[in-house]
Short mmCIF file of C-alpha atoms in Angstrom, two decimals:
data_model
loop_
_atom_site.label_atom_id
_atom_site.label_comp_id
_atom_site.label_asym_id
_atom_site.label_seq_id
_atom_site.Cartn_x
_atom_site.Cartn_y
_atom_site.Cartn_z
CA MET A 430 22.86 -5.52 -18.78
CA LYS A 431 24.91 -4.14 -15.96
CA GLU A 432 21.58 -2.31 -15.49
CA VAL A 433 19.62 -5.82 -15.45
CA ASN A 434 22.10 -7.17 -12.49
CA CYS A 435 21.73 -3.96 -10.59
CA PHE A 436 18.33 -4.92 -10.15
CA ILE A 437 19.70 -8.60 -9.24
CA PHE A 438 22.52 -7.59 -6.60
CA LEU A 439 19.89 -4.73 -5.08
CA GLY A 440 16.97 -7.58 -4.63
CA LEU A 441 20.18 -10.14 -2.81
CA ILE A 442 20.82 -6.88 -0.83
CA CYS A 443 17.68 -7.46 1.23
CA ALA A 444 17.10 -11.15 1.56
CA LEU A 445 20.71 -10.57 3.16
CA THR A 446 19.83 -7.77 5.27
CA PHE A 447 16.48 -9.41 6.04
CA SER A 448 17.05 -12.87 6.32
CA SER A 449 17.82 -14.37 10.08
CA PRO A 450 21.90 -13.70 10.64
CA ALA A 451 24.85 -15.64 9.66
CA HIS A 452 26.16 -19.48 8.87
CA ALA A 453 29.23 -20.25 9.18
CA GLN A 454 29.96 -20.80 5.43
CA ASP A 455 28.73 -16.72 5.01
CA SER A 456 31.40 -16.19 7.60
CA ALA A 457 34.33 -17.64 5.58
CA LYS A 458 32.96 -15.92 2.80
CA THR A 459 33.00 -12.30 4.21
CA SER A 460 36.81 -12.39 6.90
CA PRO A 461 37.51 -8.77 8.79
CA GLY A 462 38.33 -6.47 5.95
CA LYS A 463 40.27 -3.24 6.63
CA PRO A 464 37.14 -0.98 6.47
CA ASP A 465 38.33 1.91 3.07
CA GLN A 466 39.02 -1.74 0.48
CA VAL A 467 34.97 -3.86 1.97
CA ILE A 468 33.57 -0.13 0.94
CA ALA A 469 35.17 -0.04 -2.02
CA ASP A 470 34.87 -3.64 -2.77
CA LEU A 471 30.78 -2.61 -1.70
CA ILE A 472 30.42 -0.54 -5.08
CA SER A 473 31.97 -2.16 -7.35
CA ASP A 474 31.00 -3.58 -9.94
CA ASN A 475 31.97 -7.35 -9.10
CA GLU A 476 29.71 -8.05 -8.27
CA THR A 477 30.66 -11.45 -5.39
CA LYS A 478 33.14 -8.42 -4.68
CA SER A 479 29.78 -6.49 -3.17
CA ARG A 480 28.14 -9.31 -2.03
CA ASN A 481 31.01 -10.23 -0.16
CA ALA A 482 31.15 -6.68 1.96
CA ALA A 483 27.57 -6.48 2.39
CA LEU A 484 27.27 -9.53 4.24
CA GLN A 485 29.95 -8.28 6.50
CA ILE A 486 28.99 -4.61 6.82
CA ARG A 487 25.27 -7.08 7.77
CA ASN A 488 27.56 -9.67 9.48
CA SER A 489 29.21 -7.02 11.89
CA ALA A 490 25.93 -4.00 12.36
CA ASP A 491 28.70 -1.92 13.44
CA GLN A 492 27.19 1.54 13.60
CA ASN A 493 30.65 3.20 12.77
CA TRP A 494 29.79 2.45 9.17
CA LEU A 495 27.57 4.88 8.64
CA PRO A 496 30.37 7.16 8.05
CA ARG A 497 31.81 5.64 5.98
CA LEU A 498 28.47 5.18 3.74
CA ALA A 499 26.50 8.33 3.38
CA PRO A 500 29.33 10.21 1.31
CA LEU A 501 28.34 7.68 -1.09
CA LEU A 502 25.74 8.71 -1.47
CA GLU A 503 27.35 12.01 -3.03
CA SER A 504 28.23 9.68 -6.19
CA PRO A 505 26.57 9.90 -9.79
CA GLN A 506 26.36 6.01 -9.81
CA GLY A 507 22.29 5.70 -9.14
CA ARG A 508 24.09 1.83 -7.73
CA SER A 509 26.49 2.84 -5.63
CA ARG A 510 23.09 5.17 -4.19
CA GLN A 511 20.88 2.38 -5.05
CA ILE A 512 23.16 0.39 -2.84
CA VAL A 513 23.55 2.25 -0.08
CA THR A 514 20.43 2.81 0.80
CA MET A 515 19.07 -0.35 0.57
CA LEU A 516 21.47 -1.67 2.98
CA VAL A 517 20.63 1.15 5.56
CA LEU A 518 17.00 0.45 5.99
CA GLY A 519 18.08 -3.36 5.73
CA ILE A 520 20.46 -3.23 9.13
CA TYR A 521 20.04 0.48 11.19
CA PRO A 522 16.42 1.16 9.87
CA ASP A 523 16.06 2.72 13.70
CA LYS A 524 19.14 4.99 12.74
CA ALA A 525 17.82 5.10 9.08
CA PHE A 526 16.25 8.68 9.67
CA ASP A 527 18.23 10.57 11.15
CA PHE A 528 20.62 8.60 7.86
CA PHE A 529 18.64 10.35 5.83
CA SER A 530 17.49 13.74 7.18
CA LYS A 531 20.79 14.42 7.20
CA ALA A 532 21.46 13.63 3.31
CA ALA A 533 18.51 15.44 3.19
CA THR A 534 20.59 18.92 3.94
CA SER A 535 23.70 18.13 1.87
CA GLU A 536 24.75 19.98 -1.14
CA SER A 537 25.78 16.94 -3.03
CA VAL A 538 21.91 17.15 -5.61
CA PHE A 539 22.34 13.23 -5.52
CA ALA A 540 22.55 13.04 -1.53
CA ARG A 541 19.27 15.19 -1.30
CA GLU A 542 17.51 13.29 -4.50
CA ALA A 543 18.81 9.84 -2.65
CA ALA A 544 17.87 10.65 0.37
CA MET A 545 13.65 11.49 -0.59
CA TYR A 546 13.56 7.85 -1.38
CA GLY A 547 15.09 6.60 1.62
CA LEU A 548 13.19 8.41 2.96
CA ALA A 549 9.71 7.49 2.09
CA ARG A 550 11.05 4.18 3.37
CA VAL A 551 11.22 4.63 6.71
CA PRO A 552 7.98 3.50 9.09
CA ALA A 553 7.63 6.44 10.52
CA THR A 554 5.70 9.91 10.47
CA THR A 555 8.69 12.23 11.08
CA VAL A 556 9.69 12.19 6.57
CA ILE A 557 6.38 13.87 6.07
CA ALA A 558 8.43 17.36 6.96
CA PRO A 559 11.82 16.57 5.51
CA LEU A 560 9.95 15.34 2.12
CA PHE A 561 7.38 18.14 1.76
CA GLN A 562 10.97 20.62 2.05
CA GLY A 563 12.25 18.48 -1.46
CA THR A 564 9.41 19.19 -3.03
CA ASN A 565 10.49 22.78 -2.58
CA ASP A 566 14.43 22.20 -3.35
CA THR A 567 15.88 24.19 -6.23
CA HIS A 568 17.06 21.88 -8.20
CA GLU A 569 14.39 19.83 -10.36
CA THR A 570 15.47 16.96 -10.11
CA VAL A 571 14.63 16.48 -6.55
CA ARG A 572 11.65 17.85 -5.81
CA ASN A 573 9.97 14.91 -8.48
CA ALA A 574 11.84 12.80 -6.17
CA ALA A 575 10.43 14.65 -3.55
CA LEU A 576 6.77 14.01 -5.03
CA ARG A 577 7.35 10.22 -6.08
CA GLY A 578 8.81 9.25 -2.09
CA LEU A 579 5.42 10.80 -1.33
CA GLN A 580 3.47 8.94 -3.94
CA LEU A 581 5.14 5.81 -2.45
CA ILE A 582 4.12 6.32 1.86
CA CYS A 583 0.70 6.14 -0.08
CA ARG A 584 1.25 2.81 -2.34
CA PRO A 585 -0.49 0.41 -2.02
CA ASN A 586 1.62 -3.61 -2.98
CA GLY A 587 0.25 -3.52 -6.34
CA ALA A 588 1.19 -7.55 -6.83
CA GLN A 589 -0.59 -7.91 -2.96
CA LEU A 590 -3.12 -6.45 -3.72
CA PHE A 591 -4.23 -7.45 -7.53
CA THR A 592 -3.89 -11.16 -5.76
CA ALA A 593 -6.38 -10.01 -3.38
CA LEU A 594 -9.34 -8.21 -5.47
CA GLN A 595 -8.98 -11.83 -7.85
CA SER A 596 -9.71 -13.61 -4.76
CA ARG A 597 -12.98 -14.96 -2.79
CA ASP A 598 -10.87 -16.01 0.20
CA GLU A 599 -9.95 -13.32 2.28
CA SER A 600 -5.65 -11.92 2.02
CA PRO A 601 -4.49 -9.40 4.68
CA LEU A 602 -3.46 -6.70 3.43
CA ALA A 603 0.18 -4.70 4.19
CA SER A 604 -0.54 -1.95 6.63
CA ARG A 605 -0.94 1.37 5.57
CA HIS A 606 2.16 3.99 5.93
CA PRO A 607 1.86 5.43 9.34
CA ALA A 608 2.33 8.82 7.48
CA GLU A 609 -0.36 8.85 5.80
CA SER A 610 -2.89 10.59 7.28
CA SER A 611 0.08 13.04 8.49
CA LEU A 612 0.82 13.20 4.41
CA GLN A 613 -2.95 13.90 3.61
CA GLU A 614 -3.60 17.32 6.23
CA GLN A 615 -0.49 18.90 5.34
CA LEU A 616 -1.95 18.27 1.04
CA SER A 617 -4.84 19.90 1.84
CA GLY A 618 -3.61 22.77 3.42
CA LEU A 619 -0.69 23.35 0.96
CA ASP A 620 0.22 26.16 -0.28
CA PHE A 621 0.64 26.13 -4.41
CA SER A 622 2.02 29.36 -4.88
CA ARG A 623 5.59 27.55 -5.60
CA HIS A 624 5.76 24.89 -8.07
CA SER A 625 1.91 24.55 -8.82
CA GLN A 626 2.50 22.69 -11.44
CA GLN A 627 4.39 19.67 -10.67
CA TRP A 628 1.58 18.82 -7.67
CA LYS A 629 0.33 17.31 -11.17
CA ALA A 630 1.42 14.96 -12.03
CA VAL A 631 1.54 12.95 -9.29
CA TRP A 632 -1.54 14.40 -6.92
CA GLN A 633 -4.84 11.44 -7.77
CA ASP A 634 -1.59 9.74 -7.26
CA LEU A 635 -2.12 11.30 -3.28
CA ALA A 636 -4.87 13.07 -2.50
CA SER A 637 -7.81 10.69 -0.22
CA ARG A 638 -11.64 11.57 -0.91
CA LYS A 639 -10.74 13.64 2.29
CA THR A 640 -8.21 15.72 0.84
CA ILE A 641 -10.42 16.80 -1.99
CA LEU A 642 -13.20 17.14 -0.54
CA SER A 643 -11.07 19.84 1.94
CA ILE A 644 -9.60 21.44 -1.50
CA GLN A 645 -12.56 22.06 -2.93
CA SER A 646 -13.95 23.60 -0.46
CA ARG A 647 -10.54 25.81 -0.51
CA TYR A 648 -11.44 26.59 -3.90
CA LEU A 649 -14.83 27.66 -3.64
CA ARG A 650 -14.19 30.16 -0.48
CA SER A 651 -11.59 31.38 -3.20
CA ILE A 652 -14.57 32.47 -5.28
CA GLU A 653 -15.34 36.25 -4.92
CA ASP A 654 -18.57 36.15 -7.08
CA GLN A 655 -21.33 34.45 -4.58
CA SER A 656 -22.59 33.18 -8.20
CA LEU A 657 -20.33 31.08 -9.16
CA ALA A 658 -19.96 29.94 -5.72
CA THR A 659 -23.18 28.60 -5.77
CA ALA A 660 -23.17 27.57 -8.33
CA LEU A 661 -19.69 25.55 -8.39
CA GLY A 662 -20.68 24.05 -4.76
CA LYS A 663 -23.67 22.43 -6.86
CA VAL A 664 -21.15 20.86 -9.34
CA PHE A 665 -19.26 19.50 -6.65
CA ALA A 666 -22.24 18.20 -4.54
CA THR A 667 -23.49 16.28 -8.18
CA ASN A 668 -20.48 15.21 -9.77
CA ASN A 669 -19.23 14.17 -6.67
CA SER A 670 -21.35 10.89 -5.91
CA TRP A 671 -19.29 8.94 -9.06
CA ALA A 672 -15.89 10.71 -9.63
CA ALA A 673 -13.63 12.29 -7.22
CA LYS A 674 -12.86 9.36 -5.69
CA PRO A 675 -16.30 8.63 -3.86
CA VAL A 676 -15.83 6.38 -1.21
CA LEU A 677 -17.55 2.46 -1.55
CA GLN A 678 -19.62 1.51 1.51
CA LYS A 679 -20.04 -1.67 0.72
CA ASP A 680 -18.05 -4.82 -1.05
CA LEU A 681 -17.96 -4.55 -4.51
CA ASN A 682 -17.96 -8.27 -6.34
CA TYR A 683 -18.43 -9.02 -10.72
CA ALA A 684 -17.95 -11.08 -13.81
CA PHE A 685 -15.66 -8.68 -16.14
CA SER A 686 -14.98 -10.00 -19.78
CA MET A 687 -13.02 -8.17 -22.41
CA VAL A 688 -12.80 -9.30 -26.17
CA ASN A 689 -9.37 -8.17 -28.60
CA LEU A 690 -11.32 -8.77 -32.21
CA VAL A 691 -8.44 -7.49 -33.79
CA ALA A 692 -5.76 -9.96 -31.64
CA GLY A 693 -8.19 -12.49 -31.34
CA SER A 694 -6.93 -12.58 -27.40
CA SER A 695 -10.14 -12.32 -24.90
CA LYS A 696 -9.98 -12.57 -20.96
CA GLU A 697 -12.50 -12.89 -18.06
CA ILE A 698 -11.99 -11.31 -14.05
CA THR A 699 -13.86 -11.63 -10.80
CA ILE A 700 -13.69 -8.91 -8.69
CA ALA A 701 -14.12 -8.93 -5.19
CA ALA A 702 -13.40 -6.25 -3.46
CA THR A 703 -13.48 -5.05 0.34
CA PRO A 704 -14.70 -0.59 0.99
CA ASP A 705 -10.81 -1.01 1.75
CA GLU A 706 -9.19 -2.73 -0.93
CA ILE A 707 -11.75 -0.82 -4.11
CA ASP A 708 -10.26 3.19 -1.72
CA ARG A 709 -6.73 1.77 -2.68
CA THR A 710 -6.64 1.71 -5.32
CA ARG A 711 -7.51 4.17 -6.73
CA PHE A 712 -4.12 4.77 -5.48
CA LEU A 713 -2.69 3.08 -8.59
CA GLY A 714 -5.07 5.03 -10.59
CA TYR A 715 -7.96 2.85 -11.27
CA ASP A 716 -11.46 2.94 -10.40
CA LEU A 717 -13.59 -0.02 -9.89
CA ASP A 718 -16.51 1.25 -9.80
CA ARG A 719 -16.00 1.79 -13.30
CA ALA A 720 -13.70 -0.99 -14.11
CA VAL A 721 -12.50 0.20 -17.64
CA GLN A 722 -9.39 2.69 -17.72
CA MET A 723 -11.40 6.40 -18.46
CA ARG A 724 -9.07 9.49 -17.25
CA LEU A 725 -11.56 12.50 -17.63
CA ALA A 726 -10.55 16.24 -18.11
CA VAL A 727 -13.54 16.33 -15.47
CA ASP A 728 -12.15 13.75 -13.03
CA LEU A 729 -9.16 15.70 -12.83
CA TRP A 730 -10.08 19.40 -12.17
CA LEU A 731 -12.29 17.85 -9.17
CA GLN A 732 -9.92 16.48 -7.56
CA ALA A 733 -7.68 18.88 -8.08
CA PRO A 734 -9.78 22.57 -8.70
CA HIS A 735 -6.41 25.09 -7.50
CA LEU A 736 -4.04 22.96 -10.16
CA TYR A 737 -6.23 23.50 -13.05
CA ALA A 738 -8.90 25.79 -13.18
CA ARG A 739 -8.05 28.87 -15.20
CA THR A 740 -11.11 30.63 -16.26
CA VAL A 741 -15.14 29.38 -14.82
CA GLN A 742 -18.37 31.32 -16.10
CA ILE A 743 -21.90 31.23 -16.55
CA SER A 744 -23.47 31.36 -20.69
CA ASP A 745 -26.69 30.70 -21.42
CA GLY A 746 -28.02 27.98 -18.95
CA LYS A 747 -23.81 26.46 -18.65
CA LEU A 748 -20.90 26.85 -16.17
CA LEU A 749 -17.68 26.86 -17.86
CA ILE A 750 -14.85 26.03 -16.73
CA GLU A 751 -11.53 26.22 -18.60
CA ILE A 752 -8.80 24.16 -17.39
CA ASP A 753 -4.65 24.68 -17.81
CA LEU A 754 -3.72 20.81 -19.18
CA ASN A 755 -0.45 21.25 -19.30
CA GLY A 756 1.73 19.11 -16.79
CA SER A 757 -0.73 16.34 -16.14
CA PRO A 758 -0.67 12.76 -16.45
CA GLY A 759 -2.79 13.39 -19.66
CA LEU A 760 -6.45 11.52 -20.35
CA LEU A 761 -7.08 8.00 -21.38
CA ALA A 762 -10.12 5.25 -22.16
CA GLY A 763 -9.89 1.91 -23.17
CA VAL A 764 -11.22 -1.60 -23.10
CA GLY A 765 -9.40 -3.75 -19.82
CA LEU A 766 -9.55 -3.58 -16.28
CA LEU A 767 -6.56 -2.93 -13.78
CA ASN A 768 -3.28 -3.68 -15.33
CA ILE A 769 -4.52 -5.23 -17.93
CA SER A 770 -6.07 -4.09 -20.91
CA TYR A 771 -7.02 -3.83 -24.68
CA TRP A 772 -6.53 -0.98 -27.26
CA GLN A 773 -6.30 1.67 -24.42
CA CYS A 774 -5.54 5.10 -25.67
CA ARG A 775 -3.67 7.65 -24.51
CA LEU A 776 -3.80 11.32 -24.45
CA ALA A 777 -0.74 13.29 -23.73
CA SER A 778 -0.38 16.20 -26.44
CA GLY A 779 -4.27 17.68 -24.82
CA LYS A 780 -2.82 21.54 -23.25
CA THR A 781 -6.23 23.37 -22.68
CA GLY A 782 -9.23 22.69 -22.70
CA THR A 783 -13.81 22.90 -21.39
CA ILE A 784 -16.06 21.51 -18.94
CA ILE A 785 -19.48 22.24 -19.50
CA PHE A 786 -22.04 21.65 -16.53
CA ASP A 787 -25.38 22.90 -16.11
CA SER A 788 -25.21 25.60 -13.83
CA ASN A 789 -29.44 24.19 -12.56
CA THR A 790 -28.53 20.56 -11.58
CA GLY A 791 -25.08 20.81 -11.60
CA ALA A 792 -24.55 17.91 -13.96
CA TRP A 793 -21.47 17.42 -16.08
CA LEU A 794 -22.73 17.79 -19.70
CA ALA A 795 -19.45 17.33 -21.75
CA GLU A 796 -15.76 19.18 -22.34
CA GLU A 797 -13.34 19.39 -24.69
CA VAL A 798 -9.52 19.20 -24.51
CA LYS A 799 -7.23 20.70 -27.59
CA ASP A 800 -3.39 20.67 -28.52
CA SER A 801 -0.47 22.83 -28.05
CA LYS A 802 -2.03 24.77 -31.86
CA GLY A 803 -5.73 24.49 -31.25
CA LYS A 804 -6.60 21.30 -32.96
CA LEU A 805 -9.59 18.99 -30.83
CA ALA A 806 -7.99 16.60 -29.69
CA TRP A 807 -10.51 15.21 -27.15
CA LYS A 808 -14.08 15.30 -26.79
CA ALA A 809 -16.00 13.35 -24.11
CA GLU A 810 -20.09 13.60 -23.31
CA SER A 811 -22.46 12.70 -20.97
CA THR A 812 -25.86 10.77 -21.30
CA PHE A 813 -28.47 10.76 -18.59
CA GLU A 814 -31.27 9.19 -17.26
CA ASP A 815 -35.30 10.52 -18.53
CA ASN A 816 -36.54 12.85 -15.37
CA ALA A 817 -32.88 12.54 -14.07
CA THR A 818 -33.01 13.23 -10.13
CA GLU A 819 -29.51 12.04 -9.54
CA PHE A 820 -27.19 13.20 -12.67
CA GLU A 821 -24.63 10.36 -12.94
CA PRO A 822 -24.10 9.30 -16.04
CA THR A 823 -25.55 6.44 -17.53
CA ALA A 824 -23.19 6.28 -20.34
CA ILE A 825 -19.86 8.45 -21.29
CA LEU A 826 -18.85 8.50 -25.35
CA ILE A 827 -15.38 9.91 -25.79
CA GLN A 828 -13.96 10.74 -29.38
CA MET A 829 -10.12 11.51 -29.92
CA PRO A 830 -9.19 11.95 -33.47
CA GLU A 831 -5.64 11.22 -33.34
CA GLY A 832 -5.72 8.58 -30.26
CA GLN A 833 -2.35 6.62 -29.18
CA VAL A 834 -2.71 2.77 -29.06
CA GLY A 835 0.77 1.82 -27.94
CA ALA A 836 3.37 3.99 -30.68
CA LYS A 837 -0.01 4.21 -33.68
CA ARG A 838 -2.35 6.60 -33.53
CA TYR A 839 -6.00 6.16 -34.94
CA ASP A 840 -9.51 7.94 -35.19
CA LEU A 841 -10.85 6.33 -32.26
CA GLU A 842 -14.58 6.47 -30.35
CA PHE A 843 -15.32 5.07 -26.73
CA LYS A 844 -17.87 4.21 -25.03
CA ALA A 845 -18.50 3.82 -21.24
CA GLU A 846 -22.81 2.24 -20.17
CA PHE A 847 -23.78 2.51 -15.87
CA ALA A 848 -26.08 1.89 -14.51
CA LYS A 849 -26.86 1.51 -10.72
CA THR A 850 -27.37 -1.68 -8.67
CA ALA A 851 -28.24 -1.52 -5.06
CA GLY A 852 -26.85 2.07 -4.82
CA VAL A 853 -22.90 1.15 -6.37
CA HIS A 854 -22.77 3.13 -9.81
CA HIS A 855 -21.10 0.72 -12.33
CA LEU A 856 -19.93 -0.50 -15.10
CA VAL A 857 -22.47 -2.51 -17.25
CA ARG A 858 -20.59 -2.24 -21.53
CA ALA A 859 -17.37 -0.56 -22.75
CA THR A 860 -16.92 0.08 -26.37
CA MET A 861 -14.16 1.15 -28.33
CA HIS A 862 -14.27 1.88 -32.58
CA GLU A 863 -11.67 2.68 -34.87
CA ASN A 864 -12.92 5.27 -37.57
CA THR A 865 -11.18 3.92 -40.88
CA PRO A 866 -12.57 5.68 -43.74
CA ASP A 867 -12.40 4.27 -46.78
CA ASP A 868 -11.81 5.77 -50.41
CA SER A 869 -15.43 7.82 -50.75
CA GLY A 870 -14.09 8.00 -47.39
CA ASP A 871 -17.05 7.46 -45.79
CA SER A 872 -17.40 3.52 -44.02
CA PRO A 873 -19.13 2.01 -40.58
CA PRO A 874 -16.95 2.82 -37.33
CA GLN A 875 -14.63 -0.06 -36.89
CA LEU A 876 -15.29 -2.68 -33.72
CA ARG A 877 -12.07 -3.36 -32.10
CA ALA A 878 -12.79 -3.99 -28.44
CA LEU A 879 -15.68 -4.60 -26.35
CA ALA A 880 -15.98 -5.08 -22.35
CA GLU A 881 -18.84 -6.16 -20.58
CA LEU A 882 -19.50 -6.83 -16.96
CA THR A 883 -22.30 -8.24 -14.61
CA LEU A 884 -22.41 -7.46 -10.91
CA SER A 885 -23.16 -9.43 -8.52
CA THR A 886 -25.36 -8.06 -5.43
CA ASP A 887 -24.23 -11.48 -2.77
CA LYS A 888 -21.25 -11.05 -0.91
CA PRO A 889 -18.35 -13.84 -1.62
CA LYS A 890 -15.92 -13.55 1.01
CA GLU A 891 -16.15 -14.32 4.78
CA ASP A 892 -16.57 -12.41 7.10
#
């Protein structure tokens, strides 16, 4: 209950710090108190005292409060650190960078952790340097906070974005963080020799298309075997058209419907997305051109070959990439769109994998992922049009022998079918089946969920 009250209080702090000047009734509740008592009241469990203390600090806006607030970041109590962070960001925006930069050099792990979150919310390009320094901190807690802080710089407002995507009316999005370009430059030239594993979990939420292409180029230059480098270059060129956060130049408009046959529920969603909205949605882990929830091993490797590749070899006309999935965000497949899903399966048990490409065309053919015991946990295969000249899958079939949906495990089979319309590679239909053998050990897969998508070439949004 205290945790819930804390979030309620933080919401109140936000309202206080960004509201208009206090009315007379606020002053009546916040008669001047001794500084030490105000600070004690601010972090007390008594919400009335905390509120009044926050009001007094806000009403005075005296910068002499900053030296008194700084030590509170060293508190092991997360609530105290959150209150201070919100107050400083709201009342002293012009001093916030210096305040959190100093905290980032504190001997206290708690202060350094809080500094990472505070810095990420300061709208300035200067926050990049201390945040990247935080990713090399000696303490894992601080490193993780720095990585999450970098994610916040890229992450759009999900509620605002989802509303814009499902509306035919123009819905302007908040401007991008001013440090986003600097962040991408740092990522493109990052030295991954230290703590390289930690970047796996956040890379897909950080890297832009431009950064991914830059990383692929760096990776190719590191391959000494020219035949392998040539084959890898072809793989990147072929698959970047449908994976690795491809950039769409046109609006994407479609009607999406899905049904959960087990629960008897259905959902219909209309998407009307601009290229900018499509690009921003990828930083939330969603690909609007695919529509359904699907993260393949090939996706992870294409976006960060330097993090995942263990060995690369050519055998019998195939390019084989052995990958290390430890520390990755995992794989997933399911019927759904954005944050709505039916029978979405997540695979977190995958440890190693093999991705297979045609060494001549560069086309992605298949992938297999195994758990720590060497047991097959995921198998995906692609289908292409006959005599294809562009190797964008027309179908992807995924087998998940122990797929996890919620807290339960099932033997699942997911299939996504694609088409190309007006230059856009997009979903047409998706199904999730469960394999449920009877006493004889043989029964047809049972359809659990399905989705269909109809793409429109009209432009519903006005210029």
